[in-house]
PDB file of C-alpha atoms in Angstrom:
ATOM      1  CA  MET A 420       0.000   0.000   0.000  1.00 95.00           C
ATOM      2  CA  LYS A 421       1.024   3.587  -0.537  1.00 97.00           C
ATOM      3  CA  VAL A 422       1.892   5.700   2.492  1.00 98.00           C
ATOM      4  CA  VAL A 423       0.999   9.402   2.613  1.00 98.00           C
ATOM      5  CA  LEU A 424       3.143  11.405   5.027  1.00 98.00           C
ATOM      6  CA  PHE A 425       2.142  14.896   6.153  1.00 96.00           C
ATOM      7  CA  CYS A 426       5.475  16.679   6.519  1.00 93.00           C
ATOM      8  CA  GLY A 427       4.818  20.279   5.522  1.00 85.00           C
ATOM      9  CA  GLY A 428       3.807  22.044   8.746  1.00 76.00           C
ATOM     10  CA  TYR A 429       5.811  24.733  10.513  1.00 75.00           C
ATOM     11  CA  GLY A 430       6.278  22.678  13.696  1.00 58.00           C
ATOM     12  CA  MET A 431       6.367  25.773  15.890  1.00 52.00           C
ATOM     13  CA  ARG A 432       6.504  23.797  19.148  1.00 54.00           C
ATOM     14  CA  MET A 433       9.698  22.122  17.951  1.00 50.00           C
ATOM     15  CA  ARG A 434      11.453  25.339  16.897  1.00 53.00           C
ATOM     16  CA  ASP A 435      14.456  26.467  18.924  1.00 57.00           C
ATOM     17  CA  GLY A 436      14.907  29.852  17.280  1.00 55.00           C
ATOM     18  CA  VAL A 437      18.099  28.664  15.612  1.00 59.00           C
ATOM     19  CA  SER A 438      17.329  25.850  13.176  1.00 64.00           C
ATOM     20  CA  ASP A 439      14.836  26.220  10.331  1.00 77.00           C
ATOM     21  CA  LEU A 440      14.397  22.462   9.932  1.00 86.00           C
ATOM     22  CA  PRO A 441      10.821  21.218   9.552  1.00 89.00           C
ATOM     23  CA  LYS A 442       9.768  18.994  12.444  1.00 89.00           C
ATOM     24  CA  PRO A 443      10.071  15.624  10.622  1.00 93.00           C
ATOM     25  CA  MET A 444      13.707  16.412   9.812  1.00 93.00           C
ATOM     26  CA  HIS A 445      14.837  16.683  13.445  1.00 92.00           C
ATOM     27  CA  ARG A 446      17.026  13.714  14.269  1.00 93.00           C
ATOM     28  CA  VAL A 447      16.671  10.733  16.540  1.00 95.00           C
ATOM     29  CA  GLY A 448      20.034   9.045  16.432  1.00 93.00           C
ATOM     30  CA  PRO A 449      21.734   9.486  13.031  1.00 89.00           C
ATOM     31  CA  ARG A 450      18.448   9.717  11.100  1.00 92.00           C
ATOM     32  CA  PRO A 451      15.550  12.204  11.047  1.00 94.00           C
ATOM     33  CA  LEU A 452      12.098  11.432  12.439  1.00 95.00           C
ATOM     34  CA  ILE A 453      10.617  10.976   8.979  1.00 96.00           C
ATOM     35  CA  TRP A 454      13.174   8.248   8.213  1.00 95.00           C
ATOM     36  CA  HIS A 455      12.169   6.334  11.357  1.00 96.00           C
ATOM     37  CA  VAL A 456       8.514   6.526  10.312  1.00 97.00           C
ATOM     38  CA  MET A 457       9.269   5.432   6.746  1.00 96.00           C
ATOM     39  CA  ARG A 458      11.547   2.626   7.901  1.00 95.00           C
ATOM     40  CA  TYR A 459       8.736   1.409  10.174  1.00 97.00           C
ATOM     41  CA  TYR A 460       6.335   1.170   7.217  1.00 97.00           C
ATOM     42  CA  ALA A 461       8.993  -0.482   5.047  1.00 95.00           C
ATOM     43  CA  HIS A 462       9.390  -3.124   7.766  1.00 95.00           C
ATOM     44  CA  PHE A 463       5.794  -4.153   7.021  1.00 96.00           C
ATOM     45  CA  GLY A 464       6.385  -4.130   3.263  1.00 95.00           C
ATOM     46  CA  HIS A 465       4.992  -0.675   2.431  1.00 97.00           C
ATOM     47  CA  THR A 466       7.688   1.131   0.454  1.00 96.00           C
ATOM     48  CA  GLU A 467       5.746   3.545  -1.786  1.00 97.00           C
ATOM     49  CA  PHE A 468       5.659   6.954  -0.134  1.00 98.00           C
ATOM     50  CA  VAL A 469       3.931  10.225  -0.991  1.00 98.00           C
ATOM     51  CA  LEU A 470       5.428  13.163   0.913  1.00 98.00           C
ATOM     52  CA  CYS A 471       3.047  16.113   1.392  1.00 97.00           C
ATOM     53  CA  MET A 472       5.560  18.907   1.698  1.00 95.00           C
ATOM     54  CA  GLY A 473       5.289  22.586   2.533  1.00 94.00           C
ATOM     55  CA  TYR A 474       7.535  24.450   4.962  1.00 92.00           C
ATOM     56  CA  GLY A 475      11.145  23.287   4.779  1.00 91.00           C
ATOM     57  CA  ALA A 476      10.588  21.162   1.663  1.00 94.00           C
ATOM     58  CA  GLU A 477      14.140  21.864   0.477  1.00 95.00           C
ATOM     59  CA  HIS A 478      15.562  20.124   3.568  1.00 94.00           C
ATOM     60  CA  ILE A 479      13.514  16.980   2.918  1.00 95.00           C
ATOM     61  CA  LYS A 480      14.377  16.897  -0.785  1.00 95.00           C
ATOM     62  CA  ASP A 481      18.053  17.489  -0.131  1.00 95.00           C
ATOM     63  CA  TYR A 482      18.211  14.740   2.481  1.00 93.00           C
ATOM     64  CA  PHE A 483      16.872  12.052   0.171  1.00 93.00           C
ATOM     65  CA  LEU A 484      18.633  13.323  -2.953  1.00 92.00           C
ATOM     66  CA  HIS A 485      21.962  13.022  -1.122  1.00 89.00           C
ATOM     67  CA  TYR A 486      21.072  10.038   1.040  1.00 86.00           C
ATOM     68  CA  SER A 487      23.975   8.113   2.545  1.00 81.00           C
ATOM     69  CA  GLU A 488      23.287   4.422   3.040  1.00 80.00           C
ATOM     70  CA  THR A 489      26.535   4.141   5.003  1.00 78.00           C
ATOM     71  CA  ALA A 490      25.130   6.164   7.925  1.00 77.00           C
ATOM     72  CA  SER A 491      23.116   3.235   9.272  1.00 73.00           C
ATOM     73  CA  ASN A 492      24.347   0.188   7.333  1.00 76.00           C
ATOM     74  CA  ASP A 493      27.527  -1.859   7.530  1.00 83.00           C
ATOM     75  CA  PHE A 494      29.783  -1.675   4.500  1.00 85.00           C
ATOM     76  CA  VAL A 495      33.170  -2.656   3.105  1.00 90.00           C
ATOM     77  CA  LEU A 496      35.519  -0.048   1.648  1.00 89.00           C
ATOM     78  CA  HIS A 497      37.901  -1.592  -0.885  1.00 85.00           C
ATOM     79  CA  GLY A 498      39.971   0.264  -3.428  1.00 84.00           C
ATOM     80  CA  GLY A 499      37.984   3.399  -2.812  1.00 83.00           C
ATOM     81  CA  GLN A 500      34.705   1.615  -3.630  1.00 83.00           C
ATOM     82  CA  VAL A 501      31.913   1.078  -1.129  1.00 85.00           C
ATOM     83  CA  GLU A 502      30.235  -2.329  -0.920  1.00 85.00           C
ATOM     84  CA  LEU A 503      27.082  -2.112   1.178  1.00 81.00           C
ATOM     85  CA  LEU A 504      26.257  -5.022   3.458  1.00 81.00           C
ATOM     86  CA  GLY A 505      22.728  -3.725   3.964  1.00 77.00           C
ATOM     87  CA  SER A 506      20.353  -1.127   2.592  1.00 77.00           C
ATOM     88  CA  ASP A 507      17.586   1.147   3.843  1.00 79.00           C
ATOM     89  CA  ILE A 508      15.925   2.889   0.928  1.00 82.00           C
ATOM     90  CA  GLN A 509      17.126   1.336  -2.341  1.00 81.00           C
ATOM     91  CA  ASP A 510      13.728  -0.303  -2.913  1.00 88.00           C
ATOM     92  CA  TRP A 511      11.689   2.741  -1.830  1.00 94.00           C
ATOM     93  CA  THR A 512       9.638   4.844  -4.239  1.00 95.00           C
ATOM     94  CA  ILE A 513       9.191   8.403  -2.970  1.00 96.00           C
ATOM     95  CA  THR A 514       6.884  10.993  -4.534  1.00 97.00           C
ATOM     96  CA  PHE A 515       7.693  14.555  -3.467  1.00 97.00           C
ATOM     97  CA  ALA A 516       4.595  16.759  -3.678  1.00 96.00           C
ATOM     98  CA  HIS A 517       4.437  20.408  -2.613  1.00 95.00           C
ATOM     99  CA  THR A 518       1.046  20.859  -0.929  1.00 96.00           C
ATOM    100  CA  GLY A 519       1.274  24.483   0.212  1.00 93.00           C
ATOM    101  CA  LEU A 520       2.903  26.353   3.064  1.00 91.00           C
ATOM    102  CA  ASP A 521      -0.223  26.918   5.135  1.00 91.00           C
ATOM    103  CA  SER A 522      -2.456  24.026   4.076  1.00 94.00           C
ATOM    104  CA  PRO A 523      -4.286  22.078   6.794  1.00 94.00           C
ATOM    105  CA  ILE A 524      -3.815  18.301   6.825  1.00 95.00           C
ATOM    106  CA  GLY A 525      -7.022  17.636   4.911  1.00 96.00           C
ATOM    107  CA  GLU A 526      -6.032  19.980   2.117  1.00 96.00           C
ATOM    108  CA  ARG A 527      -2.601  18.391   1.899  1.00 96.00           C
ATOM    109  CA  LEU A 528      -4.251  15.005   1.462  1.00 97.00           C
ATOM    110  CA  ARG A 529      -6.680  16.401  -1.094  1.00 97.00           C
ATOM    111  CA  ARG A 530      -3.792  17.744  -3.170  1.00 97.00           C
ATOM    112  CA  VAL A 531      -2.173  14.297  -3.536  1.00 97.00           C
ATOM    113  CA  ARG A 532      -5.445  12.561  -4.417  1.00 97.00           C
ATOM    114  CA  GLU A 533      -4.157  11.589  -7.872  1.00 96.00           C
ATOM    115  CA  HIS A 534      -1.358   9.560  -6.302  1.00 96.00           C
ATOM    116  CA  VAL A 535      -3.609   7.280  -4.221  1.00 95.00           C
ATOM    117  CA  GLU A 536      -7.092   7.368  -5.742  1.00 86.00           C
ATOM    118  CA  GLY A 537      -6.647   4.115  -7.643  1.00 89.00           C
ATOM    119  CA  GLU A 538      -5.711   2.256  -4.451  1.00 94.00           C
ATOM    120  CA  GLU A 539      -8.192   0.057  -2.603  1.00 96.00           C
ATOM    121  CA  MET A 540      -6.710   1.378   0.642  1.00 97.00           C
ATOM    122  CA  PHE A 541      -3.800   3.582   1.617  1.00 98.00           C
ATOM    123  CA  LEU A 542      -1.930   4.559   4.770  1.00 98.00           C
ATOM    124  CA  ALA A 543      -1.381   8.038   6.201  1.00 98.00           C
ATOM    125  CA  ASN A 544       0.722   9.458   9.014  1.00 97.00           C
ATOM    126  CA  TYR A 545       1.714  12.749  10.655  1.00 95.00           C
ATOM    127  CA  ALA A 546       5.427  11.837  10.216  1.00 94.00           C
ATOM    128  CA  ASP A 547       6.355  12.761  13.792  1.00 92.00           C
ATOM    129  CA  VAL A 548       5.021   9.826  15.843  1.00 94.00           C
ATOM    130  CA  LEU A 549       6.814   6.559  16.635  1.00 97.00           C
ATOM    131  CA  THR A 550       5.210   3.318  17.823  1.00 97.00           C
ATOM    132  CA  ASP A 551       5.657  -0.453  18.092  1.00 97.00           C
ATOM    133  CA  LEU A 552       2.135  -1.030  16.742  1.00 97.00           C
ATOM    134  CA  ASP A 553       1.523  -4.277  14.837  1.00 97.00           C
ATOM    135  CA  LEU A 554       0.540  -2.515  11.623  1.00 97.00           C
ATOM    136  CA  ASP A 555      -0.565  -5.731   9.917  1.00 97.00           C
ATOM    137  CA  ALA A 556      -3.242  -6.268  12.572  1.00 97.00           C
ATOM    138  CA  MET A 557      -4.550  -2.737  12.139  1.00 97.00           C
ATOM    139  CA  VAL A 558      -4.712  -3.097   8.359  1.00 97.00           C
ATOM    140  CA  ASP A 559      -6.342  -6.538   8.501  1.00 97.00           C
ATOM    141  CA  ASP A 560      -9.044  -5.341  10.895  1.00 96.00           C
ATOM    142  CA  PHE A 561      -9.776  -2.389   8.646  1.00 97.00           C
ATOM    143  CA  ALA A 562      -9.838  -4.486   5.466  1.00 97.00           C
ATOM    144  CA  ALA A 563     -12.464  -6.749   7.038  1.00 96.00           C
ATOM    145  CA  SER A 564     -14.746  -3.784   7.781  1.00 95.00           C
ATOM    146  CA  ASP A 565     -16.902  -1.500   5.650  1.00 95.00           C
ATOM    147  CA  ALA A 566     -15.410   1.620   7.227  1.00 97.00           C
ATOM    148  CA  VAL A 567     -13.868   4.453   5.233  1.00 97.00           C
ATOM    149  CA  GLY A 568     -11.159   5.140   7.773  1.00 97.00           C
ATOM    150  CA  ARG A 569      -9.412   3.700  10.801  1.00 97.00           C
ATOM    151  CA  LEU A 570      -7.128   5.571  13.155  1.00 97.00           C
ATOM    152  CA  LEU A 571      -4.751   4.488  15.858  1.00 96.00           C
ATOM    153  CA  ALA A 572      -6.147   5.260  19.308  1.00 95.00           C
ATOM    154  CA  VAL A 573      -3.751   5.526  22.253  1.00 93.00           C
ATOM    155  CA  PRO A 574      -4.218   6.442  25.921  1.00 89.00           C
ATOM    156  CA  PRO A 575      -3.597  10.095  26.853  1.00 85.00           C
ATOM    157  CA  GLN A 576       0.122  10.589  27.340  1.00 76.00           C
ATOM    158  CA  PRO A 577       0.705  13.434  29.849  1.00 67.00           C
ATOM    159  CA  ALA A 578       1.655  12.297  33.356  1.00 65.00           C
ATOM    160  CA  PHE A 579      -1.187  14.205  34.997  1.00 72.00           C
ATOM    161  CA  HIS A 580      -3.653  12.830  37.537  1.00 76.00           C
ATOM    162  CA  CYS A 581      -7.428  13.098  37.406  1.00 79.00           C
ATOM    163  CA  VAL A 582      -9.040  13.993  40.714  1.00 84.00           C
ATOM    164  CA  GLY A 583     -12.558  12.943  41.682  1.00 84.00           C
ATOM    165  CA  ILE A 584     -14.191  15.493  44.024  1.00 86.00           C
ATOM    166  CA  GLY A 585     -17.319  14.979  46.107  1.00 88.00           C
ATOM    167  CA  GLU A 586     -19.954  17.560  46.994  1.00 82.00           C
ATOM    168  CA  ASP A 587     -18.104  18.439  50.224  1.00 84.00           C
ATOM    169  CA  ASP A 588     -14.861  19.038  48.277  1.00 84.00           C
ATOM    170  CA  ARG A 589     -13.355  15.836  49.632  1.00 80.00           C
ATOM    171  CA  ILE A 590     -11.306  13.944  47.106  1.00 84.00           C
ATOM    172  CA  THR A 591     -12.926  10.636  46.247  1.00 87.00           C
ATOM    173  CA  ALA A 592     -10.297   9.270  43.860  1.00 85.00           C
ATOM    174  CA  ILE A 593      -6.964  10.058  42.250  1.00 86.00           C
ATOM    175  CA  SER A 594      -6.129   8.248  39.037  1.00 79.00           C
ATOM    176  CA  PRO A 595      -3.349   8.661  36.424  1.00 77.00           C
ATOM    177  CA  LEU A 596      -4.764  10.127  33.240  1.00 72.00           C
ATOM    178  CA  GLN A 597      -3.549   7.124  31.262  1.00 71.00           C
ATOM    179  CA  GLU A 598      -5.788   4.833  33.327  1.00 74.00           C
ATOM    180  CA  MET A 599      -8.935   6.760  32.457  1.00 72.00           C
ATOM    181  CA  PRO A 600     -11.271   5.336  29.778  1.00 74.00           C
ATOM    182  CA  LEU A 601     -10.051   7.964  27.310  1.00 83.00           C
ATOM    183  CA  TRP A 602      -8.280   7.637  23.976  1.00 91.00           C
ATOM    184  CA  GLU A 603      -6.522  10.115  21.711  1.00 92.00           C
ATOM    185  CA  ASN A 604      -5.706  10.175  18.028  1.00 94.00           C
ATOM    186  CA  GLY A 605      -2.354   8.419  17.587  1.00 95.00           C
ATOM    187  CA  GLY A 606      -1.633   9.773  14.117  1.00 95.00           C
ATOM    188  CA  TYR A 607      -1.609   6.490  12.143  1.00 97.00           C
ATOM    189  CA  PHE A 608      -4.414   6.047   9.599  1.00 98.00           C
ATOM    190  CA  VAL A 609      -5.696   3.460   7.149  1.00 98.00           C
ATOM    191  CA  LEU A 610      -8.055   5.056   4.627  1.00 98.00           C
ATOM    192  CA  ARG A 611     -10.113   4.244   1.576  1.00 97.00           C
ATOM    193  CA  PRO A 612     -10.284   6.730  -1.339  1.00 96.00           C
ATOM    194  CA  GLU A 613     -13.887   7.505  -0.372  1.00 97.00           C
ATOM    195  CA  ILE A 614     -12.315   9.794   2.252  1.00 97.00           C
ATOM    196  CA  PHE A 615     -11.931  12.397  -0.510  1.00 97.00           C
ATOM    197  CA  ASP A 616     -15.721  12.677  -0.794  1.00 96.00           C
ATOM    198  CA  TYR A 617     -15.671  14.208   2.683  1.00 96.00           C
ATOM    199  CA  LEU A 618     -12.770  16.606   2.219  1.00 96.00           C
ATOM    200  CA  PRO A 619     -13.740  20.154   1.168  1.00 95.00           C
ATOM    201  CA  GLU A 620     -11.180  22.514  -0.294  1.00 95.00           C
ATOM    202  CA  GLY A 621      -9.033  23.845   2.541  1.00 94.00           C
ATOM    203  CA  GLY A 622     -10.535  21.302   4.928  1.00 95.00           C
ATOM    204  CA  ASP A 623      -9.162  19.452   7.937  1.00 96.00           C
ATOM    205  CA  LEU A 624      -8.801  15.681   7.956  1.00 97.00           C
ATOM    206  CA  ILE A 625     -10.188  15.149  11.456  1.00 96.00           C
ATOM    207  CA  ALA A 626     -12.855  17.870  11.696  1.00 96.00           C
ATOM    208  CA  ASP A 627     -14.178  17.711   8.136  1.00 97.00           C
ATOM    209  CA  ALA A 628     -13.767  14.038   7.248  1.00 97.00           C
ATOM    210  CA  CYS A 629     -13.191  11.765  10.238  1.00 97.00           C
ATOM    211  CA  THR A 630     -15.798  13.459  12.456  1.00 97.00           C
ATOM    212  CA  PRO A 631     -18.744  13.153  10.039  1.00 96.00           C
ATOM    213  CA  LEU A 632     -17.645   9.603   9.183  1.00 97.00           C
ATOM    214  CA  ALA A 633     -17.701   8.808  12.907  1.00 97.00           C
ATOM    215  CA  ARG A 634     -21.260  10.120  13.128  1.00 96.00           C
ATOM    216  CA  GLU A 635     -22.185   7.773  10.275  1.00 96.00           C
ATOM    217  CA  GLY A 636     -20.490   4.830  11.979  1.00 96.00           C
ATOM    218  CA  ARG A 637     -17.903   4.556   9.199  1.00 96.00           C
ATOM    219  CA  MET A 638     -14.790   5.534  11.149  1.00 97.00           C
ATOM    220  CA  THR A 639     -13.146   2.940  13.382  1.00 97.00           C
ATOM    221  CA  ALA A 640     -10.352   2.924  15.957  1.00 97.00           C
ATOM    222  CA  HIS A 641      -7.486   0.533  16.572  1.00 97.00           C
ATOM    223  CA  ARG A 642      -6.660   0.649  20.275  1.00 95.00           C
ATOM    224  CA  HIS A 643      -3.008   0.270  21.240  1.00 95.00           C
ATOM    225  CA  ARG A 644      -1.513   0.316  24.735  1.00 91.00           C
ATOM    226  CA  GLY A 645       2.031  -0.471  23.663  1.00 93.00           C
ATOM    227  CA  PHE A 646       4.794   1.985  22.911  1.00 95.00           C
ATOM    228  CA  TRP A 647       3.708   5.264  21.352  1.00 95.00           C
ATOM    229  CA  GLN A 648       5.539   8.568  21.492  1.00 94.00           C
ATOM    230  CA  SER A 649       4.973  11.778  19.584  1.00 92.00           C
ATOM    231  CA  ALA A 650       7.780  14.232  18.861  1.00 90.00           C
ATOM    232  CA  ASP A 651       5.629  17.335  18.803  1.00 86.00           C
ATOM    233  CA  THR A 652       7.968  19.357  21.034  1.00 86.00           C
ATOM    234  CA  ALA A 653      11.716  19.670  21.568  1.00 86.00           C
ATOM    235  CA  LYS A 654      11.290  17.945  24.948  1.00 89.00           C
ATOM    236  CA  GLU A 655       9.558  14.932  23.386  1.00 91.00           C
ATOM    237  CA  ARG A 656      12.226  14.645  20.692  1.00 90.00           C
ATOM    238  CA  SER A 657      14.909  14.804  23.394  1.00 92.00           C
ATOM    239  CA  MET A 658      13.160  11.946  25.205  1.00 93.00           C
ATOM    240  CA  LEU A 659      13.291   9.846  22.045  1.00 95.00           C
ATOM    241  CA  GLU A 660      16.941  10.744  21.512  1.00 95.00           C
ATOM    242  CA  ALA A 661      17.799   9.718  25.074  1.00 96.00           C
ATOM    243  CA  ALA A 662      15.953   6.419  24.613  1.00 95.00           C
ATOM    244  CA  TYR A 663      17.775   5.819  21.322  1.00 95.00           C
ATOM    245  CA  GLN A 664      21.194   6.464  22.850  1.00 96.00           C
ATOM    246  CA  ALA A 665      20.345   4.155  25.777  1.00 95.00           C
ATOM    247  CA  GLY A 666      19.419   1.364  23.377  1.00 94.00           C
ATOM    248  CA  ARG A 667      15.689   1.501  24.220  1.00 94.00           C
ATOM    249  CA  ARG A 668      14.221   1.607  20.702  1.00 95.00           C
ATOM    250  CA  PRO A 669      10.913  -0.287  20.706  1.00 95.00           C
ATOM    251  CA  TRP A 670       9.725   1.487  17.551  1.00 97.00           C
ATOM    252  CA  MET A 671      12.662   0.079  15.549  1.00 96.00           C
ATOM    253  CA  LEU A 672      10.971  -3.241  14.852  1.00 95.00           C
ATOM    254  CA  TRP A 673      13.346  -3.903  11.951  1.00 92.00           C
ATOM    255  CA  GLU A 674      16.138  -4.455  14.470  1.00 88.00           C
ATOM    256  CA  ASN A 675      14.190  -7.418  15.839  1.00 76.00           C
ATOM    257  CA  PRO A 676      12.696  -9.332  12.881  1.00 61.00           C
ATOM    258  CA  ARG A 677       9.366 -10.907  13.621  1.00 55.00           C
ATOM    259  CA  ILE A 678       9.457 -14.654  14.260  1.00 43.00           C
ATOM    260  CA  PRO A 679       6.762 -16.465  12.240  1.00 42.00           C
ATOM    261  CA  VAL A 680       4.063 -18.031  14.394  1.00 39.00           C
ATOM    262  CA  PRO A 681       3.732 -21.789  13.690  1.00 39.00           C
ATOM    263  CA  VAL A 682       0.470 -22.764  12.065  1.00 38.00           C
ATOM    264  CA  GLN A 683      -1.616 -24.946  14.362  1.00 37.00           C
ATOM    265  CA  SER A 684      -2.775 -28.169  12.733  1.00 32.00           C
TER     266      SER A 684
END
């Protein structure tokens, strides 16, 4: 399936006042966030990407046009020639599409319609969220339904506590927010081309498409309580970087190939 990545926003909460990099190009380890997301999809066999670019498009183009496979793959240098012992992106197909500087997510998707409309289903992602989600399970569940869209639902992430208060102002309960029966949009989508019927010009993916589909009962959720971490702020990216350097990389499923489950007779 094709994978649409929304990577054209300004990413103001990530900006440090020094770098003009778009958010997906900030690094975790030797590679940018967008590479980690793409490598995750490639692990599940999805290697056709459509990049919805806007702000900072030149950084994204330049990175892939001058991509160095030696940064994260073993190689042999002999006689001045490089022999790769592994590869990341040689089998990837990447479409670079400029979708406007100020376009909302829905409009960015609408502008790449021609690249995915012939697909039975396609994947979409905010390009700044990492997870250990079993993507195959999410896709299979969606394929077996009549829904137009399915999104990853994860527990609220902030480490706040919810406080239950009685009529006399006495606290009746204190519970971590993550233990509440609440879910938030995790930024991973499986969609059918019918989604475009719900997207007006200049529209938003969630407000203008997913919300009315939910009212019609044609939007589903895939609940996941495993690893999930956004990189929406400099602090969150620093947390991912610290985890990477410490060797805690649950989102890098390609480092631990899946072991086939024996078929029961």
